[in-house]
Amino acid sequence: APSHSAAATRTVAGGAAATSFAGGYGSASAESWAASSGTSAAVSAPTPAAVASTARPGMPTDGFISSVGNPSIGAKYGNEFTGAHTSAPSATGAAGGGAAAAAAPPAERALTAEEKAVVDALRGVLAHVGTVELRGADKKKVTEGATGVDVLEKRMAQGALSAEVTASLGQLAQACAAYDFRAALGLQTELAAHEWTTHKDWLKGLKFLLQLALKLSGG
């Protein structure tokens, strides 16, 4: 049997000196203890340096070794990272970008002579009501009217008006040029009855402007 001093030079799986077992069990060697427990005496325990490298500061070390940053350990226990979770642009996001591009406003063009005559007539009404000092609701109507004319001009440049709407606006412009604001307001009301859903963004402003012009003209 190995001597007591020889047993002291060997280590077992738990990392304890063989003499601790020899002292407790008489002359039993580390090899015989390992054989009876089914543990190979040749297996080395993790070194303190390896344990310390994976431990968090201030926490006790218990011999557990993380597979994070350790490919060999990860592969052994099925925790190997393959990069399968790398994110990629979603099809939904790409489709959303295409929809936003498709919704871009159409390019603007120069106004036709008929369209320009309408805009000029309405700006003439704005200049007419602007000669009077206004307050409160009447002043707000001028602001709404100016906004309506600006929007109408933009819609014309985008080609957003039908031939029928443009023709009615031509008649409205002629009434404004003749200072017949009652007739002009009647044409605006007719347009609103049929085109409000599509063109309310400028029809509302025209209504306020023509109402104010009619009021100031004594009609």
Short mmCIF file of C-alpha atoms in Angstrom, two decimals:
data_model
loop_
_atom_site.label_atom_id
_atom_site.label_comp_id
_atom_site.label_asym_id
_atom_site.label_seq_id
_atom_site.Cartn_x
_atom_site.Cartn_y
_atom_site.Cartn_z
CA ALA A 1 0.00 0.00 0.00
CA PRO A 2 1.26 3.57 -0.69
CA SER A 3 2.92 5.26 2.19
CA HIS A 4 1.32 8.09 4.12
CA SER A 5 3.82 10.57 2.68
CA ALA A 6 3.11 9.39 -0.88
CA ALA A 7 -0.64 9.85 -0.41
CA ALA A 8 0.00 13.41 0.66
CA THR A 9 1.35 14.29 -2.80
CA ARG A 10 -1.74 13.29 -4.73
CA THR A 11 -5.00 15.17 -5.24
CA VAL A 12 -8.52 13.86 -5.69
CA ALA A 13 -11.45 15.28 -7.71
CA GLY A 14 -12.53 17.57 -4.90
CA GLY A 15 -9.07 19.19 -4.74
CA ALA A 16 -8.36 18.05 -1.12
CA ALA A 17 -5.01 16.49 -0.12
CA ALA A 18 -5.00 12.66 0.06
CA THR A 19 -3.60 12.81 3.58
CA SER A 20 -6.94 14.14 4.82
CA PHE A 21 -8.63 10.94 3.72
CA ALA A 22 -5.69 8.72 4.76
CA GLY A 23 -5.80 10.24 8.19
CA GLY A 24 -9.53 9.61 8.50
CA TYR A 25 -9.56 6.08 7.08
CA GLY A 26 -6.25 4.65 8.22
CA SER A 27 -3.93 3.55 5.44
CA ALA A 28 -6.40 4.02 2.56
CA SER A 29 -4.80 5.85 -0.35
CA ALA A 30 -6.30 8.51 -2.58
CA GLU A 31 -6.55 5.98 -5.40
CA SER A 32 -8.51 3.47 -3.32
CA TRP A 33 -10.88 6.20 -2.09
CA ALA A 34 -11.40 7.42 -5.65
CA ALA A 35 -12.04 3.86 -6.85
CA SER A 36 -14.64 3.22 -4.13
CA SER A 37 -16.45 6.47 -4.90
CA GLY A 38 -16.35 5.97 -8.68
CA THR A 39 -14.26 9.14 -9.17
CA SER A 40 -11.03 9.22 -11.12
CA ALA A 41 -8.14 10.63 -9.18
CA ALA A 42 -6.62 11.93 -12.42
CA VAL A 43 -9.36 14.58 -12.94
CA SER A 44 -8.21 18.02 -11.84
CA ALA A 45 -10.60 20.47 -10.17
CA PRO A 46 -11.02 24.02 -11.51
CA THR A 47 -8.21 26.22 -10.36
CA PRO A 48 -8.98 29.16 -8.04
CA ALA A 49 -7.86 31.54 -10.83
CA ALA A 50 -10.43 30.10 -13.26
CA VAL A 51 -13.21 30.41 -10.68
CA ALA A 52 -12.22 33.96 -9.78
CA SER A 53 -12.24 35.03 -13.44
CA THR A 54 -15.99 34.33 -13.73
CA ALA A 55 -17.03 35.53 -10.28
CA ARG A 56 -18.58 38.93 -9.69
CA PRO A 57 -16.79 41.30 -7.32
CA GLY A 58 -17.97 40.89 -3.77
CA MET A 59 -19.67 37.51 -4.33
CA PRO A 60 -18.46 34.16 -2.95
CA THR A 61 -17.05 31.65 -5.43
CA ASP A 62 -18.66 28.19 -5.45
CA GLY A 63 -16.76 26.53 -8.31
CA PHE A 64 -19.43 27.35 -10.96
CA ILE A 65 -17.95 28.37 -14.31
CA SER A 66 -20.17 30.40 -16.67
CA SER A 67 -20.37 29.49 -20.35
CA VAL A 68 -20.52 33.16 -21.26
CA GLY A 69 -17.37 34.02 -23.20
CA ASN A 70 -16.23 30.37 -22.89
CA PRO A 71 -17.01 28.55 -26.17
CA SER A 72 -15.67 25.18 -25.02
CA ILE A 73 -17.95 25.13 -21.96
CA GLY A 74 -20.92 26.37 -24.00
CA ALA A 75 -20.45 23.66 -26.62
CA LYS A 76 -20.19 20.98 -23.93
CA TYR A 77 -23.53 21.88 -22.32
CA GLY A 78 -25.49 22.91 -25.39
CA ASN A 79 -25.26 26.67 -24.84
CA GLU A 80 -23.31 27.43 -27.98
CA PHE A 81 -24.26 30.76 -29.58
CA THR A 82 -24.79 30.50 -33.34
CA GLY A 83 -25.79 34.10 -34.10
CA ALA A 84 -29.28 32.99 -35.20
CA HIS A 85 -30.89 35.78 -33.19
CA THR A 86 -29.23 38.61 -35.09
CA SER A 87 -31.96 41.08 -35.96
CA ALA A 88 -32.71 42.00 -39.56
CA PRO A 89 -34.97 44.66 -41.11
CA SER A 90 -38.56 43.46 -41.02
CA ALA A 91 -40.70 43.16 -44.11
CA THR A 92 -43.35 45.27 -42.39
CA GLY A 93 -40.91 48.14 -41.86
CA ALA A 94 -39.81 48.02 -45.48
CA ALA A 95 -43.42 48.03 -46.65
CA GLY A 96 -44.20 50.97 -44.37
CA GLY A 97 -41.38 52.98 -45.91
CA GLY A 98 -42.73 52.26 -49.40
CA ALA A 99 -46.21 53.40 -48.37
CA ALA A 100 -44.84 56.65 -46.98
CA ALA A 101 -42.98 57.30 -50.23
CA ALA A 102 -46.14 56.58 -52.24
CA ALA A 103 -48.08 59.12 -50.14
CA ALA A 104 -45.75 61.98 -51.08
CA PRO A 105 -47.61 65.00 -52.52
CA PRO A 106 -47.65 65.32 -56.32
CA ALA A 107 -45.33 67.72 -58.06
CA GLU A 108 -46.68 71.22 -58.63
CA ARG A 109 -47.06 72.89 -62.01
CA ALA A 110 -47.68 76.40 -63.24
CA LEU A 111 -51.28 77.59 -63.05
CA THR A 112 -53.34 77.82 -66.21
CA ALA A 113 -54.67 81.23 -67.25
CA GLU A 114 -58.15 80.29 -65.98
CA GLU A 115 -56.81 79.18 -62.61
CA LYS A 116 -54.65 82.28 -62.24
CA ALA A 117 -57.69 84.49 -62.93
CA VAL A 118 -59.54 82.81 -60.04
CA VAL A 119 -56.64 83.30 -57.61
CA ASP A 120 -56.17 86.93 -58.65
CA ALA A 121 -59.87 87.68 -58.15
CA LEU A 122 -59.89 86.16 -54.66
CA ARG A 123 -56.74 88.04 -53.66
CA GLY A 124 -58.49 91.17 -54.85
CA VAL A 125 -61.30 90.44 -52.37
CA LEU A 126 -58.71 90.06 -49.62
CA ALA A 127 -57.24 93.43 -50.50
CA HIS A 128 -60.74 94.96 -50.53
CA VAL A 129 -61.65 93.79 -47.00
CA GLY A 130 -58.15 94.69 -45.82
CA THR A 131 -58.86 98.38 -46.30
CA VAL A 132 -61.26 98.30 -43.36
CA GLU A 133 -60.11 98.14 -39.74
CA LEU A 134 -61.49 94.87 -38.42
CA ARG A 135 -61.71 93.34 -34.97
CA GLY A 136 -62.68 90.11 -33.30
CA ALA A 137 -64.53 87.56 -35.45
CA ASP A 138 -64.26 89.69 -38.62
CA LYS A 139 -60.46 89.83 -38.33
CA LYS A 140 -60.39 86.06 -37.90
CA LYS A 141 -62.47 85.65 -41.08
CA VAL A 142 -59.80 87.52 -43.04
CA THR A 143 -57.14 85.14 -41.73
CA GLU A 144 -59.28 82.09 -42.58
CA GLY A 145 -59.98 83.53 -46.02
CA ALA A 146 -56.29 84.12 -46.77
CA THR A 147 -55.49 80.56 -45.73
CA GLY A 148 -58.27 79.24 -47.97
CA VAL A 149 -56.94 81.12 -51.00
CA ASP A 150 -53.40 79.83 -50.37
CA VAL A 151 -54.61 76.24 -50.12
CA LEU A 152 -56.76 76.60 -53.24
CA GLU A 153 -53.78 77.89 -55.23
CA LYS A 154 -51.69 74.93 -54.06
CA ARG A 155 -54.40 72.42 -55.01
CA MET A 156 -54.64 74.01 -58.45
CA ALA A 157 -50.86 73.70 -58.93
CA GLN A 158 -51.11 70.02 -57.96
CA GLY A 159 -53.86 69.44 -60.52
CA ALA A 160 -56.26 68.30 -57.79
CA LEU A 161 -59.35 70.13 -59.13
CA SER A 162 -61.76 68.67 -61.65
CA ALA A 163 -62.81 70.61 -64.76
CA GLU A 164 -66.27 71.14 -63.26
CA VAL A 165 -64.88 72.64 -60.03
CA THR A 166 -62.52 74.89 -61.98
CA ALA A 167 -65.41 76.12 -64.16
CA SER A 168 -67.53 76.97 -61.11
CA LEU A 169 -64.62 78.84 -59.59
CA GLY A 170 -64.29 80.79 -62.81
CA GLN A 171 -67.89 81.97 -62.43
CA LEU A 172 -67.22 82.82 -58.76
CA ALA A 173 -64.19 84.90 -59.77
CA GLN A 174 -66.26 86.87 -62.29
CA ALA A 175 -68.85 87.65 -59.60
CA CYS A 176 -66.09 88.85 -57.23
CA ALA A 177 -64.61 91.08 -59.95
CA ALA A 178 -68.07 92.68 -60.32
CA TYR A 179 -68.36 93.06 -56.53
CA ASP A 180 -71.39 90.78 -56.62
CA PHE A 181 -70.46 88.98 -53.41
CA ARG A 182 -73.94 87.56 -52.92
CA ALA A 183 -73.71 85.68 -56.20
CA ALA A 184 -70.15 84.62 -55.36
CA LEU A 185 -71.29 83.29 -51.98
CA GLY A 186 -74.10 81.37 -53.67
CA LEU A 187 -71.58 79.66 -55.97
CA GLN A 188 -69.40 78.79 -52.96
CA THR A 189 -72.43 77.24 -51.22
CA GLU A 190 -73.19 75.15 -54.30
CA LEU A 191 -69.61 73.92 -54.48
CA ALA A 192 -69.63 73.04 -50.77
CA ALA A 193 -72.79 70.98 -51.21
CA HIS A 194 -71.08 68.71 -53.75
CA GLU A 195 -67.34 68.99 -53.02
CA TRP A 196 -67.08 69.55 -49.25
CA THR A 197 -65.56 66.16 -48.44
CA THR A 198 -62.80 66.60 -51.01
CA HIS A 199 -62.15 70.36 -50.87
CA LYS A 200 -63.27 71.56 -47.44
CA ASP A 201 -59.72 72.73 -46.67
CA TRP A 202 -60.20 75.76 -48.96
CA LEU A 203 -64.01 75.99 -49.30
CA LYS A 204 -64.31 76.92 -45.60
CA GLY A 205 -61.91 79.86 -45.97
CA LEU A 206 -63.69 81.11 -49.08
CA LYS A 207 -66.99 81.08 -47.21
CA PHE A 208 -65.66 83.31 -44.42
CA LEU A 209 -64.02 85.68 -46.91
CA LEU A 210 -67.14 86.10 -49.06
CA GLN A 211 -69.42 86.48 -46.03
CA LEU A 212 -67.24 89.30 -44.74
CA ALA A 213 -67.02 90.95 -48.18
CA LEU A 214 -70.83 90.84 -48.46
CA LYS A 215 -71.21 92.32 -44.98
CA LEU A 216 -68.79 95.17 -45.66
CA SER A 217 -70.46 95.97 -48.98
CA GLY A 218 -73.74 96.52 -47.21
CA GLY A 219 -75.36 93.46 -48.73
#
